Coordinates of C-alpha atoms and ligand atoms in Angstrom, one line a residue:
M1327 CA -12.1 -11.6 -20.2
N1328 CA -11.8 -9.5 -17.1
Q1329 CA -14.9 -9.0 -15.0
V1330 CA -16.0 -5.4 -15.0
D1331 CA -17.3 -4.8 -11.5
Y1332 CA -15.8 -1.5 -10.5
L1333 CA -17.6 1.8 -11.0
R1334 CA -15.9 5.2 -10.5
I1335 CA -18.6 7.7 -9.6
S1336 CA -18.0 11.4 -10.0
L1337 CA -20.0 13.2 -7.4
I1338 CA -19.3 16.7 -8.7
D1339 CA -17.3 18.3 -11.5
R1340 CA -16.3 21.4 -9.5
C1341 CA -13.1 21.6 -7.6
N1342 CA -11.4 23.9 -5.0
F1343 CA -8.1 23.4 -6.9
R1344 CA -7.2 24.1 -10.5
C1345 CA -4.4 21.6 -11.0
Q1346 CA -2.5 22.6 -14.1
Y1347 CA -2.8 19.1 -15.6
C1348 CA -6.5 18.7 -14.9
M1349 CA -8.3 22.1 -15.0
P1350 CA -5.7 24.5 -16.3
S1351 CA -6.4 28.1 -15.2
G1352 CA -7.4 30.2 -18.1
V1353 CA -9.4 27.4 -19.6
E1354 CA -13.1 28.1 -19.3
L1355 CA -15.1 25.1 -18.1
D1356 CA -18.8 24.7 -18.4
Y1357 CA -19.7 23.4 -14.9
I1358 CA -22.7 21.1 -14.6
L1359 CA -25.7 23.0 -13.4
R1360 CA -27.0 21.8 -10.0
Q1361 CA -30.3 20.5 -11.6
Q1362 CA -28.2 18.5 -14.1
L1363 CA -26.3 16.6 -11.4
L1364 CA -27.5 13.2 -10.5
T1365 CA -29.3 13.6 -7.2
D1366 CA -28.5 11.3 -4.3
E1367 CA -31.7 9.4 -4.9
E1368 CA -31.1 8.9 -8.6
L1369 CA -27.6 7.7 -7.9
L1370 CA -28.7 5.3 -5.3
L1371 CA -31.5 4.1 -7.5
L1372 CA -29.1 3.5 -10.4
L1373 CA -26.7 1.6 -8.1
R1374 CA -29.4 -0.6 -6.6
E1375 CA -31.5 -1.3 -9.7
V1376 CA -29.0 -1.0 -12.5
F1377 CA -25.3 -1.3 -11.6
I1378 CA -25.5 -3.9 -8.8
P1379 CA -27.8 -6.3 -10.7
V1380 CA -25.4 -6.3 -13.7
G1381 CA -22.4 -7.1 -11.5
F1382 CA -20.9 -3.9 -10.1
T1383 CA -19.9 -4.3 -6.4
R1384 CA -16.9 -2.0 -6.0
F1385 CA -17.3 1.8 -6.0
R1386 CA -15.0 4.8 -5.9
L1387 CA -16.2 8.3 -5.3
T1388 CA -14.3 10.9 -7.1
G1389 CA -14.8 14.2 -9.0
G1390 CA -13.9 17.1 -9.4
E1391 CA -13.5 17.2 -5.7
P1392 CA -15.9 14.8 -4.0
L1393 CA -15.7 16.4 -0.6
L1394 CA -17.4 19.5 -2.2
R1395 CA -20.5 17.5 -2.8
P1396 CA -23.2 18.6 -0.3
G1397 CA -24.2 15.7 1.9
V1398 CA -21.2 13.6 0.9
V1399 CA -21.0 11.8 4.3
E1400 CA -24.6 10.7 4.1
L1401 CA -24.1 9.5 0.6
V1402 CA -21.0 7.5 1.7
K1403 CA -23.1 5.9 4.4
A1404 CA -25.9 5.0 2.0
I1405 CA -23.6 3.4 -0.5
A1406 CA -21.5 1.6 2.2
S1407 CA -24.7 0.2 3.7
L1408 CA -25.9 -1.4 0.4
P1409 CA -25.5 -5.1 1.2
E1410 CA -23.9 -5.8 -2.2
T1411 CA -21.1 -3.1 -1.8
Q1412 CA -17.9 -5.1 -1.4
D1413 CA -15.6 -2.1 -1.6
L1414 CA -16.1 1.7 -1.3
S1415 CA -13.2 4.1 -1.7
M1416 CA -12.6 7.8 -2.5
T1417 CA -10.1 9.9 -4.4
T1418 CA -9.7 13.4 -3.0
N1419 CA -7.3 16.3 -3.1
G1420 CA -7.3 16.2 0.8
F1421 CA -7.9 19.9 1.3
L1422 CA -11.2 19.4 3.3
L1423 CA -10.1 16.0 4.7
A1424 CA -8.8 16.9 8.1
A1425 CA -12.3 18.0 9.2
K1426 CA -14.1 15.1 7.5
A1427 CA -11.9 12.1 7.9
Q1428 CA -13.5 10.8 11.1
E1429 CA -17.0 11.3 9.8
L1430 CA -16.2 9.6 6.5
Y1431 CA -14.7 6.6 8.4
N1432 CA -17.7 6.4 10.7
A1433 CA -19.9 6.4 7.6
G1434 CA -18.2 3.3 6.3
L1435 CA -15.4 4.6 4.0
R1436 CA -12.3 2.6 4.6
R1437 CA -10.0 3.3 1.7
I1438 CA -8.9 6.6 0.5
N1439 CA -6.5 8.0 -2.2
I1440 CA -5.2 11.5 -1.7
S1441 CA -3.5 13.4 -4.5
L1442 CA -0.1 14.8 -3.5
D1443 CA 2.2 15.9 -6.3
S1444 CA 4.8 17.6 -4.3
L1445 CA 6.3 17.8 -0.8
N1446 CA 7.4 21.4 -1.5
P1447 CA 4.7 23.9 -0.7
E1448 CA 5.8 26.3 -3.4
T1449 CA 5.8 23.7 -6.1
F1450 CA 2.5 22.3 -4.8
D1451 CA 0.8 25.6 -4.9
K1452 CA 2.1 26.2 -8.4
I1453 CA 0.7 22.9 -9.6
I1454 CA -2.7 23.4 -8.0
G1455 CA -2.9 26.9 -9.4
D1456 CA -3.1 28.9 -6.2
R1457 CA -0.2 31.3 -5.7
V1458 CA -1.9 33.5 -3.2
H1459 CA -2.7 31.0 -0.3
S1460 CA -0.5 28.1 0.5
R1461 CA -2.6 24.9 0.6
W1462 CA 0.0 22.3 1.1
Q1463 CA -0.1 22.4 4.9
Q1464 CA -3.8 21.8 5.0
V1465 CA -3.5 18.9 2.6
W1466 CA -0.7 17.4 4.6
Q1467 CA -2.9 17.7 7.7
G1468 CA -5.7 15.9 5.8
I1469 CA -3.3 13.1 5.0
Q1470 CA -2.2 12.8 8.7
A1471 CA -5.9 12.9 9.8
A1472 CA -6.7 10.1 7.4
H1473 CA -3.8 8.1 8.8
Q1474 CA -4.8 8.6 12.4
V1475 CA -8.4 7.7 11.8
G1476 CA -7.2 4.4 10.4
F1477 CA -7.8 4.5 6.6
D1478 CA -6.1 1.5 5.3
P1479 CA -4.7 1.4 2.7
L1480 CA -3.9 5.0 2.5
K1481 CA -2.7 5.8 -1.0
L1482 CA -1.1 9.0 -2.3
N1483 CA -1.5 9.7 -6.0
V1484 CA 1.3 11.5 -7.8
V1485 CA 1.4 12.8 -11.4
I1486 CA 4.9 13.6 -12.4
I1487 CA 5.4 16.4 -14.9
P1488 CA 8.9 17.1 -16.4
G1489 CA 10.4 20.3 -15.2
V1490 CA 7.6 20.8 -12.6
N1491 CA 8.0 18.1 -9.9
D1492 CA 10.2 15.4 -11.5
Q1493 CA 13.0 16.3 -9.1
E1494 CA 10.9 15.0 -6.2
V1495 CA 10.4 11.5 -7.4
L1496 CA 12.8 10.0 -4.8
D1497 CA 11.4 12.1 -1.9
L1498 CA 7.9 11.0 -2.7
A1499 CA 8.9 7.4 -3.1
A1500 CA 10.8 7.6 0.2
L1501 CA 7.5 8.3 2.0
T1502 CA 6.8 4.6 1.8
I1503 CA 10.0 3.6 3.7
D1504 CA 8.8 4.3 7.2
R1505 CA 5.1 4.6 6.7
Q1506 CA 2.6 2.0 5.6
W1507 CA 1.5 4.3 2.8
H1508 CA 1.2 3.5 -0.8
V1509 CA 2.5 6.0 -3.3
R1510 CA 1.2 5.6 -6.8
F1511 CA 2.7 7.3 -9.8
I1512 CA 0.2 8.0 -12.5
E1513 CA 1.5 8.8 -16.0
F1514 CA 0.5 12.3 -17.1
M1515 CA -2.2 12.1 -19.7
P1516 CA -3.2 14.6 -22.4
I1517 CA -6.8 15.2 -21.3
G1518 CA -7.9 18.8 -21.3
N1519 CA -4.4 20.2 -20.9
D1520 CA -3.2 20.6 -24.4
S1521 CA -0.6 23.3 -23.9
L1522 CA 0.9 21.9 -20.7
F1523 CA 1.2 18.4 -22.2
G1524 CA 2.5 19.8 -25.4
S1525 CA 5.2 21.9 -23.7
K1526 CA 6.3 19.6 -20.9
G1527 CA 5.6 16.1 -22.2
W1528 CA 5.4 13.2 -19.8
V1529 CA 7.7 10.7 -18.0
D1530 CA 7.0 7.0 -18.4
S1531 CA 6.9 4.7 -15.4
A1532 CA 9.9 2.6 -16.4
Q1533 CA 12.1 5.7 -16.1
L1534 CA 10.7 6.5 -12.7
R1535 CA 11.4 2.9 -11.6
D1536 CA 14.9 3.1 -12.8
R1537 CA 15.6 6.3 -10.8
I1538 CA 14.1 4.7 -7.7
R1539 CA 15.9 1.4 -8.2
Q1540 CA 19.2 3.2 -8.5
A1541 CA 18.6 5.2 -5.3
F1542 CA 17.0 2.7 -3.0
G1543 CA 16.6 -0.7 -4.8
L1544 CA 13.2 -1.8 -6.0
E1545 CA 11.5 -5.2 -6.0
T1546 CA 8.2 -6.5 -7.2
S1547 CA 5.8 -6.4 -4.3
Q1548 CA 3.9 -9.4 -2.9
V1549 CA 1.0 -7.1 -2.5
R1550 CA -1.2 -7.4 -5.5
G1551 CA -3.7 -4.6 -6.4
N1552 CA -6.9 -5.4 -8.2
G1553 CA -6.5 -2.4 -10.5
P1554 CA -4.2 -1.3 -13.2
A1555 CA -1.2 -0.4 -11.0
D1556 CA 2.0 -2.5 -11.1
I1557 CA 3.1 -2.8 -7.5
F1558 CA 6.7 -2.6 -6.4
Q1559 CA 8.5 -2.0 -3.1
I1560 CA 11.7 -0.5 -1.8
P1561 CA 13.4 -3.4 0.0
S1562 CA 12.2 -3.6 3.6
A1563 CA 9.9 -0.5 3.1
Q1564 CA 6.6 -0.6 5.0
G1565 CA 4.6 0.8 2.1
T1566 CA 4.5 0.1 -1.6
L1567 CA 5.0 1.9 -4.9
G1568 CA 2.4 1.6 -7.6
F1569 CA 2.8 2.6 -11.2
I1570 CA -0.1 3.3 -13.4
S1571 CA 1.2 3.3 -16.9
Q1572 CA -1.8 4.0 -19.2
M1573 CA 0.4 6.0 -21.6
S1574 CA 3.3 3.7 -22.0
E1575 CA 1.6 0.3 -21.6
C1576 CA -1.8 -0.9 -22.6
F1577 CA -3.7 -2.6 -19.8
C1578 CA -7.1 -2.6 -21.6
D1579 CA -7.2 -6.4 -21.3
R1580 CA -7.1 -6.0 -17.5
C1581 CA -9.6 -3.2 -17.4
N1582 CA -12.3 -3.8 -14.8
R1583 CA -14.1 -0.4 -14.7
M1584 CA -16.5 2.1 -16.0
R1585 CA -17.1 5.7 -15.1
L1586 CA -20.2 7.5 -14.2
S1587 CA -20.0 11.3 -14.5
A1588 CA -21.7 13.7 -12.1
D1589 CA -24.4 14.4 -14.7
G1590 CA -25.1 10.7 -15.3
W1591 CA -23.1 9.8 -18.4
L1592 CA -21.8 6.2 -18.2
R1593 CA -18.4 6.0 -19.9
P1594 CA -16.9 2.6 -20.7
C1595 CA -13.3 3.8 -21.2
L1596 CA -11.4 6.8 -19.8
L1597 CA -9.4 7.4 -23.0
N1598 CA -12.0 6.7 -25.6
E1599 CA -15.2 8.6 -25.9
N1600 CA -17.2 6.1 -27.8
G1601 CA -20.2 4.2 -26.4
Q1602 CA -21.1 6.7 -23.6
I1603 CA -24.8 6.6 -22.6
D1604 CA -26.7 9.3 -20.8
L1605 CA -28.4 7.4 -17.9
K1606 CA -29.7 10.5 -16.2
A1607 CA -31.6 11.7 -19.3
R1608 CA -33.1 8.2 -19.8
L1609 CA -34.0 7.9 -16.1
R1610 CA -35.7 11.3 -16.1
A1611 CA -37.5 10.5 -19.4
G1612 CA -39.1 7.6 -17.6
V1613 CA -37.2 4.7 -19.3
A1614 CA -37.9 1.6 -17.3
L1615 CA -35.1 0.4 -15.0
A1616 CA -35.2 -3.0 -16.7
E1617 CA -34.4 -1.3 -20.0
L1618 CA -31.5 0.7 -18.4
R1619 CA -30.1 -2.6 -17.0
E1620 CA -30.2 -4.1 -20.5
Q1621 CA -28.5 -1.1 -22.0
V1622 CA -25.7 -1.2 -19.4
R1623 CA -25.4 -5.0 -20.0
Q1624 CA -25.0 -4.3 -23.7
L1625 CA -22.3 -1.8 -23.0
L1626 CA -20.5 -4.4 -20.9
V1627 CA -20.6 -6.7 -23.8
I1628 CA -19.1 -4.2 -26.3
K1629 CA -16.6 -2.6 -23.8
P1630 CA -13.6 -4.7 -24.9
E1631 CA -14.0 -3.1 -28.3
I1632 CA -14.1 0.4 -26.8
N1633 CA -10.7 1.0 -25.3
F1634 CA -7.5 2.8 -25.1
K1635 CA -6.1 0.8 -28.0
Q1636 CA -8.7 2.3 -30.3
R1637 CA -7.9 5.9 -29.4
D1638 CA -6.1 8.1 -31.8
S1639 CA -2.6 7.6 -30.3
G1640 CA -0.4 10.5 -29.8
T1641 CA -3.0 13.2 -30.3
T1642 CA -3.8 15.7 -27.6
G1643 CA -6.8 17.8 -26.9
N1644 CA -8.8 15.1 -28.5
Y1645 CA -11.1 14.7 -25.5
T1646 CA -14.2 16.9 -25.1
R1647 CA -14.1 16.5 -21.3
T1648 CA -11.4 17.2 -18.7
M1649 CA -10.4 14.7 -16.0
S1650 CA -12.4 16.7 -13.5
Q1651 CA -15.5 16.4 -15.7
I1652 CA -15.1 12.7 -16.5
G1653 CA -14.3 11.7 -12.9
G1654 CA -10.7 10.7 -12.8
Ligands
SAM1202 N1 -10.0 16.0 -6.9 C1 -9.6 14.6 -6.6 C2 -8.1 14.5 -6.6 O1 -7.5 15.3 -7.2 O2 -7.7 13.5 -6.0 C3 -10.3 13.6 -7.4 C4 -10.4 13.8 -8.9 S1 -8.9 13.8 -9.8 C5 -9.5 14.1 -11.4 C6 -8.5 12.1 -9.7 C7 -7.0 11.8 -10.1 O3 -6.8 12.1 -11.4 C8 -6.0 12.6 -9.3 O4 -5.1 11.7 -8.6 C9 -5.3 13.4 -10.3 O5 -3.9 13.6 -10.0 C10 -5.5 12.6 -11.6 N2 -5.4 13.3 -12.8 C11 -6.0 14.4 -13.1 N3 -5.7 14.9 -14.4 C12 -4.7 14.0 -14.8 C13 -3.9 13.9 -16.0 N4 -4.1 14.8 -17.0 N5 -3.1 12.9 -16.1 C14 -3.0 12.0 -15.1 N6 -3.7 12.0 -14.0 C15 -4.5 13.0 -13.8
SF4_1203 FE1 -9.3 19.3 -8.7 FE2 -8.4 16.8 -8.5 FE3 -8.5 18.0 -10.9 FE4 -6.7 18.8 -9.1 S1 -6.8 16.8 -10.0 S2 -8.1 20.2 -10.3 S3 -7.8 18.5 -7.2 S4 -10.2 17.5 -9.7

């Protein structure tokens, strides 16, 4: 069985974008009230006394938009300085990154994933739900800043939606030819986006690979990720192409992660809502840390039974939380 040692930590459920596939505009979201967010102290306590002792050593900060979390740089520093932290990374939309890239790097962050679904500013703004101000340029500057500061690997996350950005697959893949960047195509999932998923559908990774193979050639990469992505490369390209195929394939047997939401719910599987436990409520009710450790250990034991395979396949809108609320 795979060792589960990777925790994705949502720092905040709010976001400065409203990506159509994540927080569709028009859908009312109940944001977590500030007093319901795990505080920095509670998060660090849980990491030191609960997660690290049961075997978690790799952490990713996500959201919502993690750079909106007040004090995010200090938090990065605190997590990076825990002696047991073997890996600390962040997933961001990049909008606030140009100003923060150096500080984050100095605080100890080394790996970053930036979401970029389009190279076309108009399409980009349509996807992120802002038709008044163009945000693409600022995100692109954030990516350049992260590159210059030295984030390595620098990964770009792409969600392809038919009829929205599927015509850009080759352009996005071509970014890896001359740059040591890693572009990762994530299959579009039906989480909190009922009508978009229902009307557009999704494209599976195999189709994307075929298109890229026909245009540029494609080979299995020597680079191996330690996550769910299948890694390929355009021959002689400097960067790689990753495919995360949670819709078309089942990689539950390789799953090495759990998710902690910004309000302290620990979730064993992204696509199955069973088994979640409210660590914040327990912590605030005074439950002993030893007891919390035991409960997380138990969850690790039953995790293989709580997985994507068990979800109701093919249904949409079946999830009570959006990606921004879960911590994607
Ligand atoms: N705001 C940050 C960002 O966008 O990178 C971090 C949070 S976001 C929820 C994390 C990742 O989840 C992003 O790369 C985003 O593209 C992906 N995501 C969100 N909703 C998705 C969906 N319905 N299907 C597939 N990926 C999704
Ligand atoms: Fe915000 Fe990220 Fe969701 Fe887009 S994908 S709405 S940037 S949390």
